[in-house]
PDB file of C-alpha atoms in Angstrom:
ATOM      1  CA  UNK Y   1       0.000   0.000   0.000  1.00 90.00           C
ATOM      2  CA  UNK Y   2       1.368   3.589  -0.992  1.00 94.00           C
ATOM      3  CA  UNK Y   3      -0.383   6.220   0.889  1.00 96.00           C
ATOM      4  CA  UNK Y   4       0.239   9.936  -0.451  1.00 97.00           C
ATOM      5  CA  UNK Y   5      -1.555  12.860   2.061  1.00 97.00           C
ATOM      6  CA  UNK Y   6      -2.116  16.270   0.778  1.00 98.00           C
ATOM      7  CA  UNK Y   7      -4.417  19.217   2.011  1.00 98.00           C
ATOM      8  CA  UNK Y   8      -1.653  20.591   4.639  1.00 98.00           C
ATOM      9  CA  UNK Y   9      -0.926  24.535   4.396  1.00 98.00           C
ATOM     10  CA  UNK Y  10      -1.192  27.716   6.116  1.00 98.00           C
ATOM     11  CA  UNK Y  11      -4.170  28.824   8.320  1.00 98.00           C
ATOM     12  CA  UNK Y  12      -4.886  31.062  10.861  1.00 98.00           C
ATOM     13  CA  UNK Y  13      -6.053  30.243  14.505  1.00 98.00           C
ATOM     14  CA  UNK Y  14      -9.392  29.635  14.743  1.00 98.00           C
ATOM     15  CA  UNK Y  15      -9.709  28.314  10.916  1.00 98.00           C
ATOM     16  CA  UNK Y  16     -10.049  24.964   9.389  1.00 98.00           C
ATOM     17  CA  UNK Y  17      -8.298  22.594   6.799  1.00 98.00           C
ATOM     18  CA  UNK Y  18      -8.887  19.401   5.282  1.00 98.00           C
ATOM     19  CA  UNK Y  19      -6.214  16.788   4.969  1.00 98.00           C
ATOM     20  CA  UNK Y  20      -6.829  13.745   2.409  1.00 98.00           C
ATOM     21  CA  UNK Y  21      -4.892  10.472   2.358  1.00 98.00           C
ATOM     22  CA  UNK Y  22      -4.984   8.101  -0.459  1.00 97.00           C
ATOM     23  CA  UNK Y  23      -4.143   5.054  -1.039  1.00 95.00           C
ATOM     24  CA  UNK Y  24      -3.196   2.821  -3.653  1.00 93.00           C
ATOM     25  CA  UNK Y  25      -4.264  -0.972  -4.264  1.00 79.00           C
ATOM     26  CA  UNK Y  26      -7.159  -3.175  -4.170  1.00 73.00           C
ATOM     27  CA  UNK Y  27      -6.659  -3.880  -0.705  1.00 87.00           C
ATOM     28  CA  UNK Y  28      -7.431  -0.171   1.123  1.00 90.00           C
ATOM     29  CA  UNK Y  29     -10.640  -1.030   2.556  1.00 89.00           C
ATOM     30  CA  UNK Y  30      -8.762  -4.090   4.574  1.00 91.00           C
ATOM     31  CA  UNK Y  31      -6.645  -1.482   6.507  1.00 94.00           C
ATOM     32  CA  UNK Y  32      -7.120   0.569   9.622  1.00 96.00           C
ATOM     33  CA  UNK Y  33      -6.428   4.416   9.006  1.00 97.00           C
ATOM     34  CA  UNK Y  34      -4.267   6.399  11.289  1.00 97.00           C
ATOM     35  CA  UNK Y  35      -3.178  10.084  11.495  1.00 98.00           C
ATOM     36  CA  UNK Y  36      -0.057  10.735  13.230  1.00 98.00           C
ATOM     37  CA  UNK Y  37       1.773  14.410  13.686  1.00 98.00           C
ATOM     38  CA  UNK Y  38       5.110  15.498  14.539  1.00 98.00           C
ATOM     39  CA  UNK Y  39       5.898  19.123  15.918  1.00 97.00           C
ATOM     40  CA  UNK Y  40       9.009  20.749  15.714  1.00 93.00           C
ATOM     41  CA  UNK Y  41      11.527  19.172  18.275  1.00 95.00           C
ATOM     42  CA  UNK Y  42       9.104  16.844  19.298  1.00 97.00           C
ATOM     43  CA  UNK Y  43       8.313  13.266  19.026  1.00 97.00           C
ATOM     44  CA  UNK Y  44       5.681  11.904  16.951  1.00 97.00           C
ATOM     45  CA  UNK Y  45       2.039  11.785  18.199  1.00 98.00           C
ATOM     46  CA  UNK Y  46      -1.243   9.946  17.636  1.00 98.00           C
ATOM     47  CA  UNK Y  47      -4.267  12.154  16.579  1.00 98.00           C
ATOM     48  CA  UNK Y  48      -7.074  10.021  15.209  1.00 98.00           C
ATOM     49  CA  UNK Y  49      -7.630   6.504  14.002  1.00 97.00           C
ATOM     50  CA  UNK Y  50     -10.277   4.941  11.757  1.00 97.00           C
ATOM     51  CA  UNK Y  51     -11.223   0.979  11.711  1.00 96.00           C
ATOM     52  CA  UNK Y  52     -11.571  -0.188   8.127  1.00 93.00           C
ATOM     53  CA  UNK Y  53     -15.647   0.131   8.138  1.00 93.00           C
ATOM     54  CA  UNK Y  54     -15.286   3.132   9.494  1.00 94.00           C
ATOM     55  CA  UNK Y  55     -17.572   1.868  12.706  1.00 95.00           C
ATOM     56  CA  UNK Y  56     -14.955   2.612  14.838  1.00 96.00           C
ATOM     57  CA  UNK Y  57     -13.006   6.270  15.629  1.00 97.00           C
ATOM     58  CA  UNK Y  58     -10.705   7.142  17.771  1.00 97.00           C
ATOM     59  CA  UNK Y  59      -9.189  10.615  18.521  1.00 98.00           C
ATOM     60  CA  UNK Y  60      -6.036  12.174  20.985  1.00 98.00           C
ATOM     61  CA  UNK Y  61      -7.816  13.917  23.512  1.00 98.00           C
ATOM     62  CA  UNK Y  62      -5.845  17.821  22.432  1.00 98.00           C
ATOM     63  CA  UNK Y  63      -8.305  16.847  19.421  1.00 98.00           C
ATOM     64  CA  UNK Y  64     -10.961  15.597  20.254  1.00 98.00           C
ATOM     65  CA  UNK Y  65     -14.224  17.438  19.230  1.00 98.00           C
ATOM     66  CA  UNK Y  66     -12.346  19.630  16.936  1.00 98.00           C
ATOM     67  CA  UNK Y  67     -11.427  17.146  14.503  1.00 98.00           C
ATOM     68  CA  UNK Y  68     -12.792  14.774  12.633  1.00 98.00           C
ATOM     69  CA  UNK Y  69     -11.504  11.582  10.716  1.00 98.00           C
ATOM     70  CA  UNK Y  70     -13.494   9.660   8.011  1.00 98.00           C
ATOM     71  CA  UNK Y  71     -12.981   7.354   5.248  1.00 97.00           C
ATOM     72  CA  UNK Y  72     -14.692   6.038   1.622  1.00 96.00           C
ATOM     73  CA  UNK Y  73     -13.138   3.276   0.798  1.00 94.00           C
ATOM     74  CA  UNK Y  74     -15.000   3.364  -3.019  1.00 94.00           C
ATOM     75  CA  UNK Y  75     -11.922   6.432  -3.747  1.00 95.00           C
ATOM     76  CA  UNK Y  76      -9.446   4.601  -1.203  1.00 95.00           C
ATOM     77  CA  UNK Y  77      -8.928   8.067   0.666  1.00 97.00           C
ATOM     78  CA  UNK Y  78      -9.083   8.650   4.068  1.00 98.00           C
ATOM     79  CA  UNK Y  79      -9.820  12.502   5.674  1.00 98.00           C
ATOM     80  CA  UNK Y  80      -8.981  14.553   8.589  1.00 98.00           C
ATOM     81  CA  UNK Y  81     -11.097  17.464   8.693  1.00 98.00           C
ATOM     82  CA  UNK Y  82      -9.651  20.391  11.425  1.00 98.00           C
ATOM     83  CA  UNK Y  83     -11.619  22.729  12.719  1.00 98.00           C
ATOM     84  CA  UNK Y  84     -10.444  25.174  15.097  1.00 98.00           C
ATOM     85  CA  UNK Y  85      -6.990  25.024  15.035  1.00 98.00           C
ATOM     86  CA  UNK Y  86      -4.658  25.867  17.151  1.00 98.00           C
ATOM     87  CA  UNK Y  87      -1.190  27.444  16.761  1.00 97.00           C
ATOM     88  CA  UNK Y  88      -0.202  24.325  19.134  1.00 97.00           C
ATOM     89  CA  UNK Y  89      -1.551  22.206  15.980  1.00 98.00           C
ATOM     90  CA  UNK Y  90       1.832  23.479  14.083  1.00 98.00           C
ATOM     91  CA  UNK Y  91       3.005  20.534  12.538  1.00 98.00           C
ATOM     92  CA  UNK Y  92       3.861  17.314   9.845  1.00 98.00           C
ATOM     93  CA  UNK Y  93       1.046  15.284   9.533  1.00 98.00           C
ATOM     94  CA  UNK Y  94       1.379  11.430   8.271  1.00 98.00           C
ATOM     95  CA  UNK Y  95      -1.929   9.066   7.763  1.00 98.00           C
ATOM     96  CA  UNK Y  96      -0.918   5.382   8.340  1.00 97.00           C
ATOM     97  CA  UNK Y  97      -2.206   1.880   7.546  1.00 96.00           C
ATOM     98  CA  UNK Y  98      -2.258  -1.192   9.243  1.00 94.00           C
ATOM     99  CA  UNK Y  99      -4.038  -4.258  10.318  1.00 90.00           C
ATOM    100  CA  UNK Y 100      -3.422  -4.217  13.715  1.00 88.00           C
ATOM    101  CA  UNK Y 101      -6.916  -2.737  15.455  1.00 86.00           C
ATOM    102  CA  UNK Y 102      -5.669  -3.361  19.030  1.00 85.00           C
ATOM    103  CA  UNK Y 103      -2.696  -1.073  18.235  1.00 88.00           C
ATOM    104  CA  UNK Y 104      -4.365   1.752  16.911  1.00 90.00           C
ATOM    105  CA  UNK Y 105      -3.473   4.519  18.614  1.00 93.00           C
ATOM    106  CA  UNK Y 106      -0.173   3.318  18.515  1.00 94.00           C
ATOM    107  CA  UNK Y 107       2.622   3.684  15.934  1.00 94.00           C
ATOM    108  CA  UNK Y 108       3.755  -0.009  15.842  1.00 94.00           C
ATOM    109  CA  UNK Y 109       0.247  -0.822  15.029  1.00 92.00           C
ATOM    110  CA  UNK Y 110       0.740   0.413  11.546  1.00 95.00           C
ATOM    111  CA  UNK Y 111       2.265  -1.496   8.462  1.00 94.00           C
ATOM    112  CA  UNK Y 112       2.832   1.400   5.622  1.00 95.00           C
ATOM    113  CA  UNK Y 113       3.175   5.387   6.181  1.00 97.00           C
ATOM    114  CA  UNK Y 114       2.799   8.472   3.632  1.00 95.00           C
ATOM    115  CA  UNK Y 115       4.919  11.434   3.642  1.00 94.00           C
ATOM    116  CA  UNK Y 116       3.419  14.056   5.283  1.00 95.00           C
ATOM    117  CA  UNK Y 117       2.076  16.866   5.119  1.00 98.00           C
ATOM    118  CA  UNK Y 118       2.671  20.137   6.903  1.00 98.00           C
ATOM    119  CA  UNK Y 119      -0.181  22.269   8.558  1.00 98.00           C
ATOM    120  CA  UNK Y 120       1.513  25.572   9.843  1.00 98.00           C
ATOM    121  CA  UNK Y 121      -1.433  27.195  12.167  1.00 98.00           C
ATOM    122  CA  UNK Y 122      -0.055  31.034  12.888  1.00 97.00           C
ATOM    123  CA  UNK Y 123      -1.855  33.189  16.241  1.00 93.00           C
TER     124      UNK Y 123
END
């Protein structure tokens, strides 16, 4: 599985942006989805997750009820939509895939990464 993310730019506090992951092969719908960020200096984080229906969602709790992941699995992409963002937000983000639903939050729980994508949030 490739994964390639876009949507990442520059946006003011307070404003929104939505990041797209897709994926190539037959096989995307099989995979758990997982956005991931990494701020300047810092180690990489877990923001939200997605089980391969969709049924299942799971978010870091500096995100929770401001963003929101999704999936169609008919285009193979997966989304992150951010609404009010934060200049705290600053940073590269990578979706993920993997098959591993017990290790979704976590990095090890994913198989294949994309390249990022940086959202730069200014105050």
């Amino acid at each position: 599985v490739q994964l390639q993310a876009s949507g990442g730019g520059v946006v003011q506090a307070g404003g929104s942006l939505r990041l797209s992951c897709s994926a190539s092969g037959r096989t995307f719908s099989s995979y758990g989805m997982g956005w991931f960020r990494q701020a300047p200096g810092k180690e990489r984080e877990f923001v939200a997750a997605i089980s391969w229906s969709g049924g299942s969602k799971y978010y870091a709790d500096s995100v929770k009820g401001r963003f929101t992941i999704s999936r169609d699995n008919a285009k193979n992409t997966v989304y992150l939509q951010m609404n009010s963002l934060k200049p705290e937000d600053t940073a590269v983000y990578y979706c993920a895939a993997g098959t591993t639903p017990a290790l979704a939050l976590r990095q090890r729980g994913y198989d294949y990464w994309g390249q990022g994508t940086l959202v730069t949030v200014s105050s």
